[in-house]
Amino acid sequence: MSTDVMHIGPGNSVAELKESILGHFCFDVGKSPEYATLHDWYMAVAYSVRERMMEHWVSSLERIRDKHQKIVGYLSAEFLMGPHLGNAIINLGIEQQIKEAAEQLNINLDEILQQEEEPGLGNGGLGRLAACYLDSLTTLKVPAIGYGIRYEFGIFDQMIRDGWQVEITDKWLRNGNPWEIVKPELNYGVKLGGKTQGYTDEKGGYRVKWIPEYEIRGVAYDTPVPGYKNETINLLRLWKSEATESFDFQAFDKGDYYGAVHEKVFSETISKVLYPNDVSEAGKKLRLSQQYFFVSCSLQDALRILELRGLSLDDLPDAVTFQLNDTHPSIAIAELMRLLVDEYMVDWDKAWECTRKTFAYTNHTLLPEALEKWSLPLFAHILPRHLEIIYEINSRFLSDIRNKYPGDDDRIRRMSIIDEQGSKYVRMAHLATIGSHAVNGVSALHTELLKQDVLHDFYELQPDAFFNVTNGVTPRRWIKLYNPRLASLISDRIGERWITHLETDLINLQSFADDLSFQQAWRDVKKQNKTDLAHLLKQRFGMNINPDSLFDIQVKRIHEYKRQHLNALHIIHLYNRIKQKRTDGITPRTFIFGGKAAPAYYLAKLIIKLINAIGETIDNDPEVNQFIRVVFFPDFNVKNGAHVYKAADLSEQISTAGKEASGTGNMKFSMNGALTIGTYDGANIEIMECVGEDNFFLFGLDAAEVKAIKQNGYHPYDVYNNNNDLKEVIDLIQSGAFSKGDTNIFKPLINSLLGDDPYLVLQDYQAYVDCQQRVSAAYNNEQAWTKMSILNVARMGKFSSDRSIRDYCENIWHVTPG
Ligand code: 26W
């Protein structure tokens, strides 16, 4: 279509926006404004804003059709996009006009924004990273498609009852979703189960056919992803599973009504719900089916686009690059081989070369329990043909290894895709590594550990295939949208270019670090943000916190390796000091926690209970709560993050060294003026290098020391016995002081700490408490603290996701930003 006729886009003046909102009210919401609910207004505003993306969306799609342009396909089982409306308004650059239009319509824009239910289609860091990356890809004008699953139920909503986490189903679609556009014509069949059959083709070659047990269908739901003020829109394409009609008909023909309905129910189950496990892999049949489902749809879609662009299969690696966001989509490697070899009759070697050139793999974790593996019987049951293909890939790969390292049988065992010690498994990280031309970790330390440890043999084989791309976060959402006061203060001094040029421009703030009036303005912003959070906690949960106290915040998934319980032990240490009237040097603090625990992760849930129990005890004790308070902010998610990062004085990044691959919350906090107390782990290290050691509170063992201490035999019980202060803290929990005399409830946690303490909480305890003492002292010097805070922000430019995406473009994808 000629693009001329497309110049029908609506204008962005206040009058036009107002008219558009009223128009959508009438034609889409279908109500008279008299009877409007806030949600009705939200829908009308959302449609009006979406409409303003459509013209550029269509022209951006034209670029995807340009055959000379390489497209990035970001394959991810999770996308934690956060609410769309506020972000779209910012990226389209229409905040002022929308605000005025809303005022003239007598509606409150903040209240409207609150109406949006966030699409919680992810667990934590990995899913949010995918969303930040889509923002940066689009802002950098790289044509990209995010491919994933349209879960009907995203991550559960968390409620706290009697201090315990309770999970509530996330019904994010119940009031409709104005951001997605269903594309019924974009649908693909996906086979599952059954068996394979060999046959001879017309040229006498041996071929294999897959005779599936089921076929389901994936339908595309597209959501526009706007770049920052650059008239570029990419797309997030999520697949919803449906029944294949032909199957229904077959069953109906046989008069098997129940069977047909059952088939339909089964088909729709595939995209029903997000697995709420962060880190630990579940090994469930449905999860493997989900992974295969979205990958298969996405690859078929990519091949369709290839054809649309007039290209052939030979062009695939130059036309598209697929990034595997962890191993969750790594079955794509076997699926592309299957498509090429079985369906397009490409010969194996050529298909393999094409596949390896097309894929790249990002690893997000070193924890052994998070490395995905599928038992052979389960795999064979769902994907019989893929298992054969994996065997073939493996046998060719291992024969290369045998040639290279003759007689090294142990190496063969270690590198094989199939784990054959005990029951057999397919190791997805090995498949992803072998089938990709590039493998990357997500922080400098993490990449080093990948090379030394988890993927060491692969690194030795092909050192040039390993890269580091340190994570980043988008300053559009995480500063401009969620900290508007700070954003305008920064822009007042250094202009607005930092929003898209964080690395080069933010540093200009440095020259104001000693400027007393700037410092005062800086403190005013923080104080207002803290007051906002205090109001919100009061209003929503009746909590009382004091904005004049130090806000010490830890928000992230609850996990032993992230050590929320170490934070809790420090709080009890302060509690003891206050009770013993040793309050010298105690700075008033509010400890704020937030985060979800995987529903089946008992110890994580017990940590939540402990935090709430300490909080409640302190609430009821005026002697203590004049100094400290502890609150647990329920249901931490992207939307709630809006109130949290900007209000922090201190950011807790206290994982056991070597365990947190990168962390991205650490970046959000520091960019918003919090100082970090942290271990030598993940991206903390690079943050500290950038902001300067003097502006960072480092404590505890480093990764090498953690490894050494574990090898030499770690005895947490001795640590406990040799440290009176620590002993008092642990004994107080055990005494039932926080559990109304119940001495049993926290036993599993205490037993774990005193037993083997796998995350070295006790070992790092004293260093942490001492470091917190330094924090308190530093906070009491207002000017020095403010200066550190300004320097933290000024020096965080590296951690923009724009920089990360540029790294991927240059080193891994070989794509030139537009
Ligand atoms: C199979 C179960 C499962 C589910 C999720 C295994 C592993 C995961 C993810 C890898 C968990 C995750 O979100 N990892 C986080 O990724 C972030 C983005 O790179 C990092 O910043 C975090 O350090 C890492 O924990």
Short mmCIF file of C-alpha atoms in Angstrom, two decimals, residues 97-460:
data_model
loop_
_atom_site.label_atom_id
_atom_site.label_comp_id
_atom_site.label_asym_id
_atom_site.label_seq_id
_atom_site.Cartn_x
_atom_site.Cartn_y
_atom_site.Cartn_z
CA GLN A 97 -1.60 17.98 26.17
CA ILE A 98 -3.18 14.89 27.73
CA LYS A 99 -3.05 16.49 31.16
CA GLU A 100 -4.81 19.57 29.88
CA ALA A 101 -7.36 17.62 27.90
CA ALA A 102 -8.14 15.58 31.02
CA GLU A 103 -8.50 18.72 33.11
CA GLN A 104 -10.91 20.23 30.62
CA LEU A 105 -12.92 17.02 30.75
CA ASN A 106 -12.91 17.20 34.53
CA ILE A 107 -11.08 13.95 34.96
CA ASN A 108 -7.96 13.35 37.03
CA LEU A 109 -5.20 11.84 34.92
CA ASP A 110 -3.45 10.21 37.90
CA GLU A 111 -6.63 8.43 38.85
CA ILE A 112 -7.09 7.32 35.25
CA LEU A 113 -3.55 5.92 35.16
CA GLN A 114 -4.25 3.98 38.36
CA GLN A 115 -7.07 2.14 36.60
CA GLU A 116 -4.77 0.14 34.39
CA GLU A 117 -4.15 -3.44 35.43
CA GLU A 118 -0.63 -4.34 34.62
CA PRO A 119 0.05 -7.28 32.36
CA GLY A 120 2.11 -9.31 34.82
CA LEU A 121 3.39 -11.74 32.24
CA GLY A 122 6.63 -12.47 34.04
CA ASN A 123 8.19 -13.39 37.35
CA GLY A 124 10.95 -10.89 38.00
CA GLY A 125 14.22 -9.64 36.56
CA LEU A 126 14.30 -11.66 33.38
CA GLY A 127 10.80 -10.65 32.32
CA ARG A 128 11.30 -6.99 33.16
CA LEU A 129 14.61 -6.98 31.30
CA ALA A 130 12.78 -8.13 28.17
CA ALA A 131 10.42 -5.15 28.53
CA CYS A 132 13.25 -2.63 29.05
CA TYR A 133 14.98 -4.09 26.00
CA LEU A 134 11.91 -3.66 23.79
CA ASP A 135 11.77 -0.01 24.88
CA SER A 136 15.43 0.50 23.96
CA LEU A 137 15.27 -1.46 20.71
CA THR A 138 12.45 0.79 19.58
CA THR A 139 14.04 3.98 20.85
CA LEU A 140 17.18 3.01 18.90
CA LYS A 141 15.04 2.27 15.82
CA VAL A 142 16.07 -1.36 15.58
CA PRO A 143 13.24 -3.28 13.93
CA ALA A 144 12.30 -5.89 16.49
CA ILE A 145 9.54 -8.25 17.48
CA GLY A 146 9.17 -9.51 21.02
CA TYR A 147 7.74 -13.03 20.83
CA GLY A 148 6.08 -14.61 23.84
CA ILE A 149 2.96 -16.09 25.39
CA ARG A 150 -0.31 -14.31 26.06
CA TYR A 151 -0.94 -15.90 29.44
CA GLU A 152 -4.54 -15.53 30.47
CA PHE A 153 -3.37 -15.48 34.08
CA GLY A 154 -0.07 -13.76 34.77
CA ILE A 155 1.93 -13.78 37.98
CA PHE A 156 -0.41 -14.13 40.97
CA ASP A 157 -1.44 -11.12 43.02
CA GLN A 158 -0.04 -11.24 46.51
CA MET A 159 -2.02 -10.51 49.64
CA ILE A 160 -0.70 -10.66 53.15
CA ARG A 161 -2.97 -12.28 55.74
CA ASP A 162 -1.79 -12.66 59.29
CA GLY A 163 1.71 -12.03 57.98
CA TRP A 164 1.60 -14.85 55.46
CA GLN A 165 1.60 -14.59 51.68
CA VAL A 166 -1.68 -15.55 50.07
CA GLU A 167 -1.85 -15.96 46.30
CA ILE A 168 -4.78 -14.58 44.32
CA THR A 169 -5.40 -15.33 40.65
CA ASP A 170 -4.34 -12.50 38.39
CA LYS A 171 -7.31 -11.70 36.18
CA TRP A 172 -5.61 -8.96 34.20
CA LEU A 173 -7.92 -9.37 31.20
CA ARG A 174 -11.20 -9.17 33.08
CA ASN A 175 -11.95 -5.58 32.09
CA GLY A 176 -10.62 -5.89 28.56
CA ASN A 177 -7.23 -4.91 27.18
CA PRO A 178 -7.23 -1.83 24.96
CA TRP A 179 -3.55 -2.24 24.00
CA GLU A 180 -3.68 -5.49 22.10
CA ILE A 181 -4.92 -6.08 18.62
CA VAL A 182 -5.84 -9.64 17.79
CA LYS A 183 -4.71 -10.85 14.38
CA PRO A 184 -6.95 -13.86 13.72
CA GLU A 185 -5.41 -14.33 10.29
CA LEU A 186 -1.98 -14.78 11.85
CA ASN A 187 -2.35 -18.25 13.26
CA TYR A 188 -0.21 -21.35 13.10
CA GLY A 189 -0.69 -25.00 13.87
CA VAL A 190 1.49 -26.53 16.54
CA LYS A 191 1.84 -30.29 16.83
CA LEU A 192 2.34 -32.17 20.05
CA GLY A 193 2.94 -35.77 21.05
CA GLY A 194 2.59 -38.83 18.84
CA LYS A 195 5.43 -40.60 17.06
CA THR A 196 7.81 -40.38 14.15
CA GLN A 197 8.03 -42.46 11.00
CA GLY A 198 10.90 -42.92 8.58
CA TYR A 199 10.34 -42.94 4.81
CA THR A 200 12.31 -42.69 1.59
CA ASP A 201 11.83 -39.55 -0.48
CA GLU A 202 11.65 -39.42 -4.26
CA LYS A 203 15.42 -39.05 -4.51
CA GLY A 204 15.93 -42.12 -2.38
CA GLY A 205 16.98 -40.16 0.71
CA TYR A 206 15.95 -41.18 4.22
CA ARG A 207 13.50 -38.75 5.76
CA VAL A 208 11.45 -38.58 8.89
CA LYS A 209 7.87 -37.55 9.37
CA TRP A 210 6.25 -36.58 12.64
CA ILE A 211 2.79 -37.98 13.22
CA PRO A 212 1.48 -35.95 16.14
CA GLU A 213 -1.17 -36.88 18.61
CA TYR A 214 -2.62 -33.37 18.79
CA GLU A 215 -2.50 -30.18 16.91
CA ILE A 216 -3.30 -26.86 18.52
CA ARG A 217 -3.34 -23.39 17.08
CA GLY A 218 -1.58 -20.20 18.12
CA VAL A 219 -3.20 -16.87 17.38
CA ALA A 220 -1.22 -13.61 17.35
CA TYR A 221 -2.08 -10.77 19.72
CA ASP A 222 -0.04 -7.67 18.95
CA THR A 223 0.77 -4.82 21.32
CA PRO A 224 2.48 -1.67 20.04
CA VAL A 225 5.80 -0.74 21.65
CA PRO A 226 6.51 2.97 21.15
CA GLY A 227 10.03 4.38 20.99
CA TYR A 228 10.86 7.60 22.74
CA LYS A 229 9.67 10.50 20.57
CA ASN A 230 10.99 8.90 17.40
CA GLU A 231 7.88 7.94 15.46
CA THR A 232 8.94 4.32 15.64
CA ILE A 233 6.72 1.54 16.92
CA ASN A 234 7.82 -2.06 17.31
CA LEU A 235 5.63 -4.91 18.34
CA LEU A 236 5.18 -7.41 21.06
CA ARG A 237 3.55 -10.47 19.50
CA LEU A 238 2.07 -12.85 22.05
CA TRP A 239 0.51 -16.20 21.17
CA LYS A 240 -2.75 -17.46 22.56
CA SER A 241 -3.52 -21.15 22.19
CA GLU A 242 -6.77 -22.33 20.68
CA ALA A 243 -8.25 -25.55 19.44
CA THR A 244 -7.71 -26.52 15.83
CA GLU A 245 -11.07 -26.65 14.15
CA SER A 246 -10.34 -29.77 12.16
CA PHE A 247 -9.89 -31.71 15.35
CA ASP A 248 -13.25 -30.58 16.62
CA PHE A 249 -14.87 -31.68 13.41
CA GLN A 250 -13.28 -35.09 13.47
CA ALA A 251 -14.52 -35.72 16.95
CA PHE A 252 -17.99 -34.40 16.15
CA ASP A 253 -18.14 -36.67 13.11
CA LYS A 254 -17.62 -39.59 15.38
CA GLY A 255 -20.33 -38.25 17.63
CA ASP A 256 -17.79 -37.73 20.37
CA TYR A 257 -19.08 -34.44 21.70
CA TYR A 258 -17.31 -34.73 25.04
CA GLY A 259 -14.04 -35.64 23.36
CA ALA A 260 -14.27 -32.58 21.13
CA VAL A 261 -14.88 -30.25 24.03
CA HIS A 262 -12.11 -31.86 26.03
CA GLU A 263 -9.78 -31.30 23.11
CA LYS A 264 -10.72 -27.65 23.07
CA VAL A 265 -10.18 -27.27 26.79
CA PHE A 266 -6.80 -28.95 26.56
CA SER A 267 -5.74 -26.70 23.69
CA GLU A 268 -6.67 -23.58 25.56
CA THR A 269 -4.79 -24.72 28.63
CA ILE A 270 -1.43 -24.21 26.97
CA SER A 271 -1.42 -20.41 27.29
CA LYS A 272 -3.60 -20.32 30.40
CA VAL A 273 -1.16 -19.52 33.18
CA LEU A 274 2.38 -18.33 33.82
CA TYR A 275 4.48 -20.64 35.98
CA PRO A 276 5.18 -18.61 39.12
CA ASN A 277 8.61 -20.09 39.73
CA ASP A 278 11.50 -17.75 39.67
CA VAL A 279 14.77 -19.62 39.65
CA SER A 280 13.69 -23.19 40.36
CA GLU A 281 12.69 -25.28 37.39
CA ALA A 282 9.59 -27.37 37.70
CA GLY A 283 9.96 -30.08 35.03
CA LYS A 284 6.27 -30.00 34.20
CA LYS A 285 4.77 -31.29 31.00
CA LEU A 286 2.62 -28.20 30.52
CA ARG A 287 5.59 -25.92 30.81
CA LEU A 288 7.53 -27.70 28.09
CA SER A 289 4.40 -27.59 25.94
CA GLN A 290 4.14 -23.84 26.54
CA GLN A 291 7.74 -23.31 25.56
CA TYR A 292 7.41 -25.32 22.39
CA PHE A 293 4.08 -23.72 21.57
CA PHE A 294 5.30 -20.14 21.50
CA VAL A 295 8.60 -20.97 19.88
CA SER A 296 6.95 -22.93 17.09
CA CYS A 297 4.47 -20.12 16.36
CA SER A 298 7.26 -17.55 16.40
CA LEU A 299 9.51 -19.46 14.01
CA GLN A 300 6.67 -20.10 11.59
CA ASP A 301 5.87 -16.41 11.77
CA ALA A 302 9.48 -15.47 11.05
CA LEU A 303 9.58 -17.79 8.03
CA ARG A 304 6.35 -16.24 6.76
CA ILE A 305 7.89 -12.76 7.11
CA LEU A 306 11.00 -13.99 5.29
CA GLU A 307 8.86 -15.06 2.37
CA LEU A 308 6.90 -11.82 2.48
CA ARG A 309 10.16 -9.96 2.07
CA GLY A 310 10.97 -12.03 -1.01
CA LEU A 311 13.87 -13.80 0.67
CA SER A 312 14.86 -17.45 0.74
CA LEU A 313 15.91 -19.74 3.55
CA ASP A 314 19.55 -19.09 2.69
CA ASP A 315 18.99 -15.49 3.70
CA LEU A 316 17.60 -16.36 7.12
CA PRO A 317 20.70 -15.55 9.24
CA ASP A 318 21.06 -12.15 7.56
CA ALA A 319 17.36 -11.39 7.76
CA VAL A 320 16.65 -12.23 11.36
CA THR A 321 18.48 -12.90 14.57
CA PHE A 322 16.81 -14.70 17.44
CA GLN A 323 17.85 -13.90 20.97
CA LEU A 324 17.02 -16.65 23.47
CA ASN A 325 16.08 -15.08 26.79
CA ASP A 326 17.50 -17.87 28.95
CA THR A 327 16.88 -21.49 27.98
CA HIS A 328 13.09 -21.22 28.15
CA PRO A 329 12.82 -20.77 24.36
CA SER A 330 15.85 -22.91 23.50
CA ILE A 331 13.76 -25.69 21.99
CA ALA A 332 13.71 -23.24 19.06
CA ILE A 333 17.06 -24.65 18.00
CA ALA A 334 15.65 -28.13 17.49
CA GLU A 335 12.48 -26.71 15.98
CA LEU A 336 14.30 -24.68 13.34
CA MET A 337 16.32 -27.80 12.47
CA ARG A 338 13.10 -29.77 12.17
CA LEU A 339 11.49 -27.16 9.94
CA LEU A 340 14.52 -26.93 7.69
CA VAL A 341 15.36 -30.62 7.49
CA ASP A 342 11.93 -32.29 7.62
CA GLU A 343 9.71 -29.71 6.02
CA TYR A 344 11.95 -27.71 3.68
CA MET A 345 14.21 -30.67 2.90
CA VAL A 346 17.40 -28.73 3.53
CA ASP A 347 20.42 -30.94 4.12
CA TRP A 348 21.56 -31.31 7.70
CA ASP A 349 24.89 -29.49 7.55
CA LYS A 350 23.44 -26.51 5.78
CA ALA A 351 20.50 -26.39 8.18
CA TRP A 352 22.84 -26.55 11.16
CA GLU A 353 25.02 -23.72 9.89
CA CYS A 354 21.95 -21.59 9.30
CA THR A 355 20.55 -22.40 12.75
CA ARG A 356 23.72 -21.55 14.61
CA LYS A 357 24.09 -18.26 12.78
CA THR A 358 20.51 -17.33 13.60
CA PHE A 359 20.47 -17.94 17.36
CA ALA A 360 22.20 -16.34 20.30
CA TYR A 361 21.70 -17.32 23.93
CA THR A 362 21.61 -15.21 27.09
CA ASN A 363 22.16 -17.04 30.34
CA HIS A 364 20.53 -15.39 33.38
CA THR A 365 21.51 -17.60 36.25
CA LEU A 366 24.22 -19.82 37.67
CA LEU A 367 22.09 -21.48 40.32
CA PRO A 368 22.09 -25.22 39.59
CA GLU A 369 18.42 -25.59 40.50
CA ALA A 370 17.51 -23.03 37.84
CA LEU A 371 19.23 -24.78 34.94
CA GLU A 372 16.42 -26.30 32.96
CA LYS A 373 16.49 -30.00 32.27
CA TRP A 374 13.73 -32.25 31.00
CA SER A 375 13.46 -35.91 31.75
CA LEU A 376 13.83 -38.02 28.61
CA PRO A 377 10.48 -39.82 28.90
CA LEU A 378 8.62 -36.54 29.30
CA PHE A 379 10.46 -34.97 26.41
CA ALA A 380 9.90 -38.00 24.19
CA HIS A 381 6.23 -37.98 25.03
CA ILE A 382 5.66 -34.36 23.95
CA LEU A 383 8.33 -33.80 21.31
CA PRO A 384 9.38 -37.18 19.91
CA ARG A 385 10.85 -35.75 16.72
CA HIS A 386 12.76 -33.02 18.53
CA LEU A 387 14.35 -35.59 20.77
CA GLU A 388 15.66 -37.45 17.72
CA ILE A 389 17.01 -34.21 16.34
CA ILE A 390 18.67 -33.41 19.65
CA TYR A 391 20.29 -36.87 19.63
CA GLU A 392 21.63 -36.19 16.17
CA ILE A 393 22.94 -32.75 17.14
CA ASN A 394 24.52 -34.30 20.20
CA SER A 395 26.15 -37.21 18.45
CA ARG A 396 27.73 -34.96 15.82
CA PHE A 397 28.87 -32.51 18.46
CA LEU A 398 30.34 -35.21 20.69
CA SER A 399 32.20 -36.78 17.82
CA ASP A 400 33.87 -33.41 17.20
CA ILE A 401 34.79 -33.29 20.86
CA ARG A 402 36.17 -36.81 20.72
CA ASN A 403 38.38 -35.80 17.81
CA LYS A 404 39.58 -32.76 19.59
CA TYR A 405 40.14 -34.37 22.98
CA PRO A 406 40.81 -38.07 22.29
CA GLY A 407 40.21 -40.32 25.27
CA ASP A 408 38.73 -37.59 27.44
CA ASP A 409 35.55 -39.46 28.31
CA ASP A 410 34.83 -37.33 31.29
CA ARG A 411 34.67 -34.26 29.12
CA ILE A 412 32.24 -36.04 26.80
CA ARG A 413 30.01 -36.82 29.74
CA ARG A 414 30.17 -33.26 31.00
CA MET A 415 29.43 -31.65 27.64
CA SER A 416 26.75 -33.98 26.35
CA ILE A 417 23.28 -32.49 25.87
CA ILE A 418 22.00 -35.61 27.58
CA ASP A 419 22.76 -35.95 31.26
CA GLU A 420 23.24 -39.67 31.79
CA GLN A 421 24.10 -39.84 35.46
CA GLY A 422 21.14 -41.64 37.00
CA SER A 423 17.85 -40.84 35.27
CA LYS A 424 18.41 -39.21 31.93
CA TYR A 425 17.71 -35.57 31.17
CA VAL A 426 17.99 -33.12 28.29
CA ARG A 427 20.12 -30.19 29.46
CA MET A 428 18.68 -27.13 27.79
CA ALA A 429 21.66 -24.87 28.54
CA HIS A 430 23.88 -27.23 26.55
CA LEU A 431 21.46 -27.28 23.64
CA ALA A 432 21.28 -23.47 23.73
CA THR A 433 25.06 -23.11 23.86
CA ILE A 434 25.82 -25.62 21.12
CA GLY A 435 23.10 -24.25 18.83
CA SER A 436 24.05 -20.56 19.15
CA HIS A 437 26.82 -18.49 17.62
CA ALA A 438 27.01 -16.31 20.73
CA VAL A 439 26.49 -16.90 24.43
CA ASN A 440 26.37 -14.08 26.91
CA GLY A 441 26.17 -13.46 30.62
CA VAL A 442 24.43 -10.41 32.06
CA SER A 443 27.20 -8.76 34.12
CA ALA A 444 30.98 -8.89 34.03
CA LEU A 445 31.23 -11.18 37.06
CA HIS A 446 28.43 -13.43 35.86
CA THR A 447 30.07 -13.87 32.45
CA GLU A 448 33.39 -14.68 34.12
CA LEU A 449 31.73 -17.30 36.32
CA LEU A 450 29.93 -18.76 33.31
CA LYS A 451 33.27 -19.14 31.57
CA GLN A 452 35.03 -20.57 34.61
CA ASP A 453 32.27 -22.73 35.90
CA VAL A 454 28.92 -23.67 34.41
CA LEU A 455 29.96 -23.47 30.74
CA HIS A 456 33.70 -23.87 31.21
CA ASP A 457 34.15 -26.73 28.74
CA PHE A 458 32.20 -24.86 26.09
CA TYR A 459 34.27 -21.76 26.68
CA GLU A 460 37.46 -23.74 26.22
#
